[in-house]
Tab-separated table of C-alpha atoms and ligand atoms in Angstrom:
chain	number	residue	atom	x	y	z
N	71	MET	CA	0.071	-0.302	-0.138
N	72	ARG	CA	1.188	3.391	-0.684
N	73	PRO	CA	0.664	5.668	1.799
N	74	ALA	CA	-0.221	8.861	0.737
N	75	CYS	CA	1.350	12.366	0.432
N	76	ALA	CA	-0.955	15.224	2.181
N	77	LEU	CA	-0.514	18.862	2.299
N	78	MET	CA	-1.203	21.016	5.320
N	79	HIS	CA	-0.101	25.110	5.335
N	80	THR	CA	2.167	26.108	7.487
N	81	GLY	CA	2.296	30.439	7.340
N	82	THR	CA	4.024	30.298	3.353
N	83	VAL	CA	5.625	26.830	3.607
N	84	THR	CA	3.049	23.683	2.570
N	85	ILE	CA	4.520	20.887	4.051
N	86	THR	CA	4.066	17.436	2.851
N	87	PHE	CA	3.847	14.522	4.676
N	88	PHE	CA	4.352	10.918	3.084
N	89	ASP	CA	1.902	8.940	5.739
N	90	HIS	CA	0.262	12.198	7.202
N	91	GLU	CA	-1.876	9.956	9.679
N	92	THR	CA	1.152	8.604	11.391
N	93	GLU	CA	3.102	11.058	11.162
N	94	THR	CA	0.888	12.851	13.700
N	95	LEU	CA	-0.198	10.563	15.902
N	96	PRO	CA	-0.722	11.202	19.759
N	97	ARG	CA	2.168	10.543	21.875
N	98	GLU	CA	0.331	7.303	23.425
N	99	ARG	CA	-0.693	5.651	20.549
N	100	LEU	CA	2.341	6.119	19.083
N	101	ARG	CA	4.129	4.600	21.408
N	102	ALA	CA	1.621	1.839	21.741
N	103	LEU	CA	2.220	1.354	17.776
N	104	GLN	CA	5.902	0.978	18.702
N	105	GLY	CA	4.911	-2.153	21.494
N	106	SER	CA	2.831	-4.079	19.414
N	107	LYS	CA	5.448	-3.633	16.446
N	108	LEU	CA	7.891	-4.544	18.981
N	109	VAL	CA	6.195	-7.291	20.320
N	110	ALA	CA	5.742	-8.665	16.728
N	111	VAL	CA	9.909	-8.739	15.862
N	112	LEU	CA	10.379	-10.479	19.068
N	113	ASP	CA	7.890	-13.094	17.773
N	114	GLN	CA	9.670	-13.562	14.565
N	115	THR	CA	12.896	-13.931	16.041
N	116	TYR	CA	13.089	-15.538	19.082
N	117	GLY	CA	14.355	-19.233	18.547
N	118	THR	CA	14.712	-18.217	14.477
N	119	ASN	CA	17.737	-15.795	14.973
N	120	GLN	CA	20.116	-17.126	16.672
N	121	PHE	CA	21.913	-13.491	17.614
N	122	VAL	CA	18.791	-13.081	19.196
N	123	THR	CA	17.766	-15.658	20.403
N	124	ALA	CA	21.123	-16.447	22.456
N	125	LYS	CA	20.618	-12.630	23.385
N	126	LEU	CA	17.856	-12.726	25.219
N	127	ASP	CA	18.757	-16.285	26.906
N	128	ALA	CA	22.429	-14.716	27.858
N	129	ALA	CA	19.886	-11.861	29.547
N	130	GLY	CA	17.641	-14.463	30.888
N	131	VAL	CA	14.922	-12.551	29.202
N	132	SER	CA	12.054	-14.961	27.782
N	133	PRO	CA	9.986	-12.358	24.514
N	134	GLY	CA	6.904	-13.018	26.872
N	135	ASP	CA	8.069	-10.515	29.153
N	136	ILE	CA	7.772	-7.709	26.916
N	137	ARG	CA	4.728	-7.138	26.531
N	138	THR	CA	4.786	-2.920	25.639
N	139	VAL	CA	7.715	-0.664	24.442
N	140	GLN	CA	8.022	0.113	28.428
N	141	ASP	CA	9.480	-3.255	28.425
N	142	LEU	CA	12.222	-2.730	26.531
N	143	VAL	CA	14.461	-1.671	29.354
N	144	GLY	CA	14.234	-5.121	30.026
N	145	LEU	CA	16.752	-6.037	27.095
N	146	PRO	CA	20.146	-6.236	26.584
N	147	PHE	CA	22.494	-3.509	24.572
N	148	THR	CA	23.636	-4.854	21.067
N	149	THR	CA	27.405	-2.978	19.893
N	150	LYS	CA	28.685	-3.301	16.861
N	151	ALA	CA	31.819	-5.227	18.051
N	152	GLU	CA	28.777	-8.246	18.677
N	153	LEU	CA	27.601	-8.050	14.592
N	154	LEU	CA	30.872	-8.232	13.741
N	155	ALA	CA	31.181	-11.360	15.747
N	156	ALA	CA	27.886	-12.590	14.631
N	157	GLN	CA	29.577	-12.300	11.253
N	158	ASP	CA	32.489	-14.543	11.863
N	159	GLU	CA	30.552	-16.906	13.299
N	160	HIS	CA	28.061	-17.867	10.028
N	161	THR	CA	29.003	-17.710	6.349
N	162	LEU	CA	27.066	-14.422	6.396
N	163	SER	CA	26.053	-13.423	9.821
N	164	THR	CA	24.150	-14.991	13.287
N	165	ASN	CA	22.136	-12.151	12.880
N	166	CYS	CA	20.213	-13.744	9.750
N	167	THR	CA	17.083	-14.308	10.801
N	168	PHE	CA	16.756	-16.809	8.126
N	169	PRO	CA	18.244	-18.734	5.625
N	170	GLU	CA	21.004	-17.447	2.801
N	171	THR	CA	17.738	-18.167	-0.302
N	172	ALA	CA	15.548	-15.734	1.277
N	173	TYR	CA	17.922	-13.058	1.033
N	174	THR	CA	17.943	-10.160	-1.661
N	175	ARG	CA	20.463	-7.777	-1.001
N	176	ILE	CA	24.054	-7.401	0.773
N	177	HIS	CA	25.004	-4.169	1.621
N	178	GLN	CA	28.696	-3.837	3.465
N	179	THR	CA	29.023	-0.218	5.936
N	180	SER	CA	31.941	2.060	4.424
N	181	GLY	CA	34.797	1.015	5.990
N	182	THR	CA	36.733	4.064	7.358
N	183	THR	CA	36.709	3.122	10.675
N	184	GLY	CA	37.887	-0.067	10.758
N	185	THR	CA	36.733	-3.772	9.730
N	186	PRO	CA	33.019	-3.694	6.876
N	187	LEU	CA	30.100	-4.568	8.671
N	188	ARG	CA	27.773	-6.829	6.422
N	189	VAL	CA	23.750	-6.109	6.558
N	190	PHE	CA	21.674	-8.552	4.847
N	191	ASP	CA	18.001	-7.492	3.466
N	192	THR	CA	15.249	-9.830	2.150
N	193	ALA	CA	13.109	-8.158	-0.789
N	194	GLU	CA	10.273	-7.258	2.826
N	195	SER	CA	13.022	-5.921	4.524
N	196	TRP	CA	14.357	-3.689	1.565
N	197	ASP	CA	11.140	-2.613	1.169
N	198	TRP	CA	10.716	-1.582	4.671
N	199	TRP	CA	13.991	0.730	3.737
N	200	GLY	CA	11.934	2.883	1.096
N	201	HIS	CA	9.190	3.091	3.157
N	202	CYS	CA	11.198	5.048	6.034
N	203	TRP	CA	13.171	6.618	3.214
N	204	GLY	CA	9.780	8.311	2.106
N	205	PHE	CA	9.559	9.299	5.431
N	206	VAL	CA	12.901	11.555	4.739
N	207	LEU	CA	12.149	12.040	1.319
N	208	ALA	CA	8.839	13.525	1.559
N	209	GLY	CA	9.478	14.729	4.751
N	210	ALA	CA	11.975	17.367	3.390
N	211	GLY	CA	9.596	18.176	0.383
N	212	LEU	CA	10.230	15.837	-2.482
N	213	THR	CA	6.897	16.002	-4.708
N	214	PRO	CA	5.755	13.889	-7.817
N	215	GLN	CA	6.449	17.067	-9.417
N	216	ASP	CA	10.467	16.672	-8.421
N	217	ARG	CA	13.797	15.301	-10.698
N	218	PHE	CA	15.486	13.828	-8.165
N	219	PHE	CA	19.227	13.609	-8.770
N	220	VAL	CA	21.369	11.243	-6.521
N	221	PRO	CA	25.375	11.222	-7.282
N	222	PHE	CA	26.621	8.346	-5.085
N	223	SER	CA	28.958	5.696	-6.851
N	224	PHE	CA	26.273	2.941	-6.734
N	225	GLY	CA	28.774	0.302	-4.883
N	226	PRO	CA	28.740	-2.229	-2.106
N	227	PHE	CA	27.880	0.600	0.753
N	228	ILE	CA	24.216	1.163	1.548
N	229	GLY	CA	24.331	5.087	1.504
N	230	PHE	CA	21.709	6.429	-0.330
N	231	TRP	CA	20.685	3.257	-2.306
N	232	ALA	CA	17.551	3.201	-0.460
N	233	ALA	CA	16.996	6.804	-1.107
N	234	LEU	CA	15.763	5.041	-4.324
N	235	GLY	CA	12.681	3.634	-3.114
N	236	GLY	CA	12.398	6.070	-1.152
N	237	ALA	CA	11.697	8.801	-4.549
N	238	GLN	CA	9.626	5.679	-6.024
N	239	ARG	CA	7.373	5.985	-3.249
N	240	VAL	CA	7.172	9.636	-3.417
N	241	GLY	CA	7.014	9.345	-7.186
N	242	ALA	CA	9.369	11.831	-8.078
N	243	LEU	CA	11.420	11.062	-11.391
N	244	MET	CA	14.980	9.824	-10.174
N	245	ILE	CA	17.885	10.261	-12.345
N	246	PRO	CA	21.197	8.370	-10.957
N	247	GLY	CA	24.469	9.853	-11.088
N	248	GLY	CA	27.073	7.328	-10.512
N	249	GLY	CA	30.056	6.578	-12.195
N	250	ARG	CA	30.470	10.863	-13.403
N	251	THR	CA	32.578	13.461	-12.985
N	252	SER	CA	31.779	16.441	-10.615
N	253	SER	CA	31.612	18.438	-14.220
N	254	GLN	CA	29.821	15.699	-15.628
N	255	ARG	CA	26.761	15.946	-12.978
N	256	LEU	CA	26.948	19.488	-13.509
N	257	GLN	CA	26.392	19.228	-16.632
N	258	LEU	CA	24.232	16.509	-16.263
N	259	MET	CA	21.508	18.360	-13.161
N	260	ALA	CA	21.390	21.757	-16.382
N	261	ASP	CA	20.907	19.112	-19.182
N	262	LEU	CA	18.164	17.588	-16.827
N	263	GLY	CA	16.634	20.226	-14.957
N	264	VAL	CA	16.899	18.301	-11.316
N	265	THR	CA	14.822	20.150	-8.665
N	266	ALA	CA	16.204	17.889	-5.951
N	267	MET	CA	19.425	16.058	-4.811
N	268	ALA	CA	20.060	13.374	-2.143
N	269	CYS	CA	24.445	13.391	-1.075
N	270	THR	CA	26.795	14.153	1.459
N	271	PRO	CA	26.955	17.589	2.451
N	272	THR	CA	30.926	17.050	1.719
N	273	TYR	CA	30.283	16.277	-1.616
N	274	ALA	CA	27.854	19.183	-2.240
N	275	LEU	CA	30.005	22.114	-1.184
N	276	ARG	CA	32.164	20.601	-3.873
N	277	LEU	CA	30.387	20.077	-6.423
N	278	ALA	CA	30.049	23.464	-5.265
N	279	GLU	CA	33.714	24.942	-5.660
N	280	VAL	CA	33.808	22.257	-8.647
N	281	ALA	CA	31.072	24.782	-10.817
N	282	ARG	CA	32.584	27.998	-8.816
N	283	GLU	CA	36.342	26.817	-10.623
N	284	GLU	CA	34.831	26.322	-14.299
N	285	GLY	CA	32.794	28.888	-13.840
N	286	PHE	CA	29.598	26.847	-14.603
N	287	ASP	CA	26.725	29.261	-13.679
N	288	LEU	CA	24.673	27.562	-10.533
N	289	SER	CA	21.775	29.050	-11.473
N	290	THR	CA	20.950	27.334	-14.808
N	291	ILE	CA	20.092	24.013	-12.333
N	292	PRO	CA	16.597	24.556	-10.775
N	293	ILE	CA	17.143	23.281	-7.180
N	294	ARG	CA	15.268	23.826	-4.984
N	295	LEU	CA	16.265	21.178	-2.440
N	296	THR	CA	18.881	19.162	-1.044
N	297	VAL	CA	18.658	15.859	1.367
N	298	HIS	CA	22.115	14.880	3.020
N	299	ALA	CA	23.277	12.180	4.803
N	300	GLY	CA	26.435	10.455	5.955
N	301	GLU	CA	27.944	13.504	8.156
N	302	PRO	CA	26.388	15.948	10.231
N	303	GLY	CA	27.063	18.819	8.671
N	304	ALA	CA	23.443	19.673	7.209
N	305	SER	CA	22.265	19.978	11.016
N	306	VAL	CA	25.628	22.906	11.354
N	307	PRO	CA	24.433	25.969	11.170
N	308	ALA	CA	28.042	27.027	9.276
N	309	THR	CA	27.631	24.399	6.705
N	310	LYS	CA	23.565	23.894	6.034
N	311	ALA	CA	23.932	28.249	5.327
N	312	ARG	CA	26.543	27.913	3.090
N	313	ILE	CA	25.459	24.908	0.801
N	314	GLU	CA	21.838	26.628	0.679
N	315	ALA	CA	23.336	30.035	-0.619
N	316	ALA	CA	25.907	28.237	-2.671
N	317	TRP	CA	22.924	26.244	-4.256
N	318	GLY	CA	20.229	28.433	-3.735
N	319	ALA	CA	17.993	25.436	-2.223
N	320	LYS	CA	16.422	24.641	0.969
N	321	CYS	CA	19.334	21.843	2.519
N	322	HIS	CA	17.924	18.893	4.886
N	323	ASP	CA	19.656	17.018	7.011
N	324	HIS	CA	19.046	12.848	7.193
N	325	ALA	CA	20.542	9.950	9.918
N	326	GLY	CA	21.054	6.840	9.303
N	327	ALA	CA	22.880	3.716	9.888
N	328	SER	CA	23.635	0.015	7.476
N	329	GLU	CA	23.013	-2.041	10.597
N	330	VAL	CA	20.071	0.098	11.574
N	331	GLY	CA	18.129	1.334	8.984
N	332	ALA	CA	17.058	5.575	7.474
N	333	HIS	CA	16.050	6.857	10.859
N	334	SER	CA	15.301	10.510	11.582
N	335	PHE	CA	15.114	13.625	9.073
N	336	GLU	CA	14.861	16.831	9.365
N	337	CYS	CA	11.008	18.320	8.101
N	338	GLN	CA	10.540	21.892	5.755
N	339	VAL	CA	9.874	24.080	8.669
N	340	GLN	CA	13.433	23.590	9.797
N	341	PRO	CA	13.190	24.045	13.082
N	342	GLY	CA	16.914	23.799	13.862
N	343	GLY	CA	17.220	19.225	14.303
N	344	THR	CA	15.923	16.451	12.879
N	345	HIS	CA	12.294	14.045	14.044
N	346	ALA	CA	13.066	10.056	14.267
N	347	ILE	CA	10.811	8.047	12.032
N	348	ASP	CA	8.880	6.412	15.195
N	349	SER	CA	7.085	4.502	13.994
N	350	GLU	CA	9.810	2.673	12.362
N	351	PHE	CA	12.218	3.058	15.315
N	352	ILE	CA	12.419	3.113	18.618
N	353	VAL	CA	14.664	5.734	20.104
N	354	GLU	CA	15.906	6.233	23.563
N	355	VAL	CA	18.792	8.119	24.394
N	356	ILE	CA	21.300	7.316	27.417
N	357	ASP	CA	24.645	7.580	29.225
N	358	PRO	CA	26.951	6.156	27.336
N	359	THR	CA	29.082	5.531	30.455
N	360	THR	CA	26.002	3.722	32.913
N	361	GLY	CA	24.005	3.115	29.956
N	362	GLU	CA	21.028	4.743	32.253
N	363	PRO	CA	18.393	6.828	29.772
N	364	VAL	CA	19.201	10.175	29.936
N	365	SER	CA	16.568	13.266	31.592
N	366	THR	CA	14.790	15.451	28.022
N	367	GLY	CA	17.338	17.737	26.955
N	368	GLU	CA	20.248	16.355	28.147
N	369	GLU	CA	23.123	14.258	25.398
N	370	GLY	CA	23.117	10.873	25.484
N	371	GLU	CA	24.304	7.938	23.249
N	372	LEU	CA	21.139	7.219	20.892
N	373	VAL	CA	19.999	3.734	21.233
N	374	ILE	CA	18.145	2.224	18.478
N	375	THR	CA	15.984	-0.676	17.940
N	376	ASN	CA	14.108	-0.851	14.091
N	377	LEU	CA	10.906	-2.225	14.100
N	378	GLY	CA	10.955	-3.410	10.119
N	379	ARG	CA	14.098	-5.757	9.512
N	380	ILE	CA	13.022	-8.860	10.551
N	381	GLY	CA	15.600	-10.526	8.680
N	382	PHE	CA	18.723	-8.705	10.406
N	383	PRO	CA	16.852	-6.720	13.391
N	384	VAL	CA	18.750	-4.691	16.037
N	385	LEU	CA	17.127	-4.899	19.555
N	386	ARG	CA	18.841	-1.591	21.340
N	387	TYR	CA	21.371	-1.084	19.156
N	388	ARG	CA	23.784	1.508	20.736
N	389	THR	CA	24.379	3.799	17.399
N	390	GLY	CA	27.802	5.732	18.958
N	391	ASP	CA	25.614	9.484	17.758
N	392	ILE	CA	24.787	11.423	20.525
N	393	VAL	CA	21.853	13.550	21.016
N	394	ARG	CA	19.513	16.448	22.586
N	395	VAL	CA	16.192	15.320	22.667
N	396	ASP	CA	13.821	18.533	22.362
N	397	ASP	CA	9.936	17.893	23.156
N	398	SER	CA	8.638	20.857	22.272
N	399	PRO	CA	6.108	20.581	19.532
N	400	CYS	CA	7.783	20.980	15.467
N	401	PRO	CA	6.015	23.329	13.912
N	402	CYS	CA	5.722	21.095	11.180
N	403	GLY	CA	2.394	18.964	13.441
N	404	ARG	CA	4.695	16.214	13.212
N	405	THR	CA	4.523	14.520	16.817
N	406	PHE	CA	7.796	12.324	15.987
N	407	THR	CA	10.847	12.881	18.331
N	408	ARG	CA	12.773	15.746	17.934
N	409	PHE	CA	17.018	16.028	18.203
N	410	ALA	CA	17.645	19.464	18.571
N	411	GLY	CA	20.417	20.059	16.360
N	412	GLY	CA	20.247	16.194	15.175
N	413	VAL	CA	23.142	13.957	15.540
N	414	ILE	CA	25.085	16.233	17.745
N	415	GLY	CA	28.636	14.624	17.401
N	416	ARG	CA	29.919	11.003	18.026
N	417	ALA	CA	30.833	9.669	21.703
N	418	ASP	CA	34.115	8.464	20.572
N	419	ASP	CA	34.698	11.644	18.290
N	420	MET	CA	35.136	14.118	21.210
N	421	VAL	CA	38.380	15.564	22.662
N	422	VAL	CA	38.351	17.676	25.877
N	423	VAL	CA	41.643	20.306	25.046
N	424	ARG	CA	42.398	22.446	27.819
N	425	GLY	CA	38.925	21.863	29.638
N	426	VAL	CA	36.382	22.413	26.692
N	427	ASN	CA	34.850	18.995	25.206
N	428	ILE	CA	35.197	19.444	21.539
N	429	TYR	CA	33.242	17.705	19.094
N	430	PRO	CA	34.581	18.133	15.217
N	431	ALA	CA	30.646	19.376	14.794
N	432	ALA	CA	32.178	22.892	16.266
N	433	VAL	CA	35.280	22.746	14.724
N	434	GLU	CA	32.952	22.883	10.955
N	435	ASN	CA	30.641	25.860	12.259
N	436	LEU	CA	33.605	28.058	13.326
N	437	VAL	CA	35.510	27.469	10.450
N	438	ARG	CA	33.248	27.123	7.125
N	439	GLY	CA	32.021	30.600	8.916
N	440	HIS	CA	34.823	31.837	6.929
N	441	GLN	CA	33.665	32.453	3.191
N	442	ALA	CA	36.843	32.205	2.417
N	443	VAL	CA	38.125	28.762	3.368
N	444	ASP	CA	37.140	25.630	1.155
N	445	GLU	CA	38.721	23.046	2.429
N	446	PHE	CA	39.893	22.609	6.030
N	447	ARG	CA	41.871	19.880	8.307
N	448	VAL	CA	42.321	19.660	11.842
N	449	THR	CA	44.226	17.380	13.211
N	450	ILE	CA	44.410	16.627	17.640
N	451	VAL	CA	48.065	15.643	18.913
N	452	ARG	CA	47.074	13.989	22.204
N	453	SER	CA	50.365	14.179	24.462
N	454	ARG	CA	50.023	12.595	28.102
N	455	GLU	CA	46.615	14.485	29.675
N	456	MET	CA	47.034	17.348	27.426
N	457	ALA	CA	45.542	18.036	24.120
N	458	ALA	CA	46.456	20.330	20.930
N	459	ILE	CA	44.420	21.167	17.922
N	460	MET	CA	45.851	22.342	14.377
N	461	ILE	CA	44.667	23.784	12.201
N	462	GLU	CA	44.937	23.572	8.506
N	463	VAL	CA	42.576	26.123	5.549
N	464	GLU	CA	42.605	25.863	1.987
N	465	CYS	CA	41.246	29.844	0.612
N	466	ARG	CA	39.436	30.510	-2.077
N	467	ALA	CA	41.949	31.929	-5.201
N	468	GLY	CA	42.573	35.164	-4.528
N	469	ILE	CA	41.807	35.200	-0.996
N	470	ASP	CA	44.886	36.397	1.990
N	471	GLY	CA	45.061	33.166	3.831
N	472	ASP	CA	47.183	34.210	6.321
N	473	ASP	CA	44.687	37.216	7.342
N	474	THR	CA	41.743	34.276	7.546
N	475	ALA	CA	43.928	31.362	9.287
N	476	ARG	CA	44.130	35.075	12.200
N	477	ALA	CA	40.564	35.088	11.497
N	478	VAL	CA	39.747	31.722	12.652
N	479	GLN	CA	41.992	31.478	15.204
N	480	ALA	CA	40.063	34.950	16.184
N	481	SER	CA	37.061	32.262	16.483
N	482	PHE	CA	37.917	29.714	18.213
N	483	GLU	CA	39.216	32.143	21.062
N	484	SER	CA	36.095	33.938	20.960
N	485	ALA	CA	33.685	31.083	21.170
N	486	LEU	CA	35.927	27.734	23.164
N	487	GLY	CA	38.362	29.860	24.784
N	488	LEU	CA	40.690	28.037	22.498
N	489	ARG	CA	44.334	28.658	20.292
N	490	PRO	CA	45.029	26.210	17.973
N	491	GLU	CA	47.645	26.824	15.642
N	492	VAL	CA	45.994	27.548	12.390
N	493	ALA	CA	47.917	27.121	8.667
N	494	SER	CA	47.133	28.430	5.451
N	495	VAL	CA	48.286	25.435	3.078
N	496	THR	CA	48.396	26.268	-1.221
N	497	ARG	CA	45.134	25.427	-2.739
N	498	GLY	CA	45.393	21.653	-3.819
N	499	THR	CA	46.906	20.622	-1.058
N	500	LEU	CA	44.146	19.300	1.094
N	501	PRO	CA	41.657	15.908	-0.180
N	502	ARG	CA	38.297	15.942	-1.690
N	503	PHE	CA	35.715	14.057	-0.922
N	504	GLU	CA	32.677	12.586	-3.063
N	505	LEU	CA	31.525	10.667	0.464
N	506	LYS	CA	32.078	11.017	3.659
N	507	ALA	CA	34.749	13.608	4.629
N	508	GLN	CA	38.116	12.669	6.967
N	509	ARG	CA	38.775	15.866	8.051
N	510	PHE	CA	39.477	15.373	11.584
N	511	ILE	CA	42.429	13.459	12.069
N	512	VAL	CA	43.671	12.236	15.902
N	513	GLU	CA	47.071	11.569	16.759
M	924	ZN	ZN1	8.715	18.757	11.606
């Protein structure tokens, strides 16, 4: 069944929904829906999924103990290390609920940090992925009138693969953009009249940089909205502002993970954060050290249970992402959970420099606030108890790099009380990225 795309007017923005009824359910009905889906997940996986069965048995939990979403806290957490071990113990993974013949897709994580984790989908669970992306794309305002460009190399990384299913459900015209250089992609976008695009925030800025270098006029592309995943950039205010200015389009954040699904998105109101898709996931925010829930409004680690991927489920998966719930109502009318500022950072990415807790997103926001900076790289040097930050900036042609470096340093001093070493490097020195950027190096 294809959910209806409902429209609602709020001020000057026409709000589009993927499934208006579900997205605006009263919270207690959403909780009841989550509870019934959770019971169904356990019914279908306990006894058939070796990984889930062993975890519940080891924790002394019987599926019958879990009747409502409140009972979820009785289940053990799942970690990435456990899923990696599960793929070493089986020809696929012990977390596969069904025999291999039931599966139609394999993907693996990008592998930027260690061994790639393989994930498996049945036709049903892949449909569910597309369904989740429907919430993401309709939430950003995508409609059947849009021409939706996806400049992604369609390889084993799950990335934007499921965005195609989402675009199909919304009814937009999807244009695959793999196997092309940035210049060729820009030309294709102009030729085909692209109105929407999904890519990493880094690549949106890279495409704009290539356009500037080559004298390509971005206004020849009638783009009006972009959706970004893979990095927190679209919720980093300075990065968002830069993408919106470069493209003359509204920029929307989205977060997902190979092992979890496409779980949260930014609505058209752009309230400075994202919504979790509460009908398809149960989200919790915990203290990463104690595992206990934090109070609403406090930062903590995002823990997710997915409700539609029976063939490869995760129960209370520790994402490592840091979020903060904002329980004030969103002007868009959705009752889905809100994360203020989207994913704020990764638990393991935070560094303490002279007593100041610093996430890469905060550093990015400060550096991107300087329009002269095209690209940057941050090196954190740890020696004994102390840590120091060194920043390299690469500026636009015709800009005095030393002036810019001093300005960047001054903004760190006023915002964080730190005086990092900032150096201007010649153009072309720093690497450019088409997918996830690696701008933060810890030595
Ligand atoms: Zn909203």
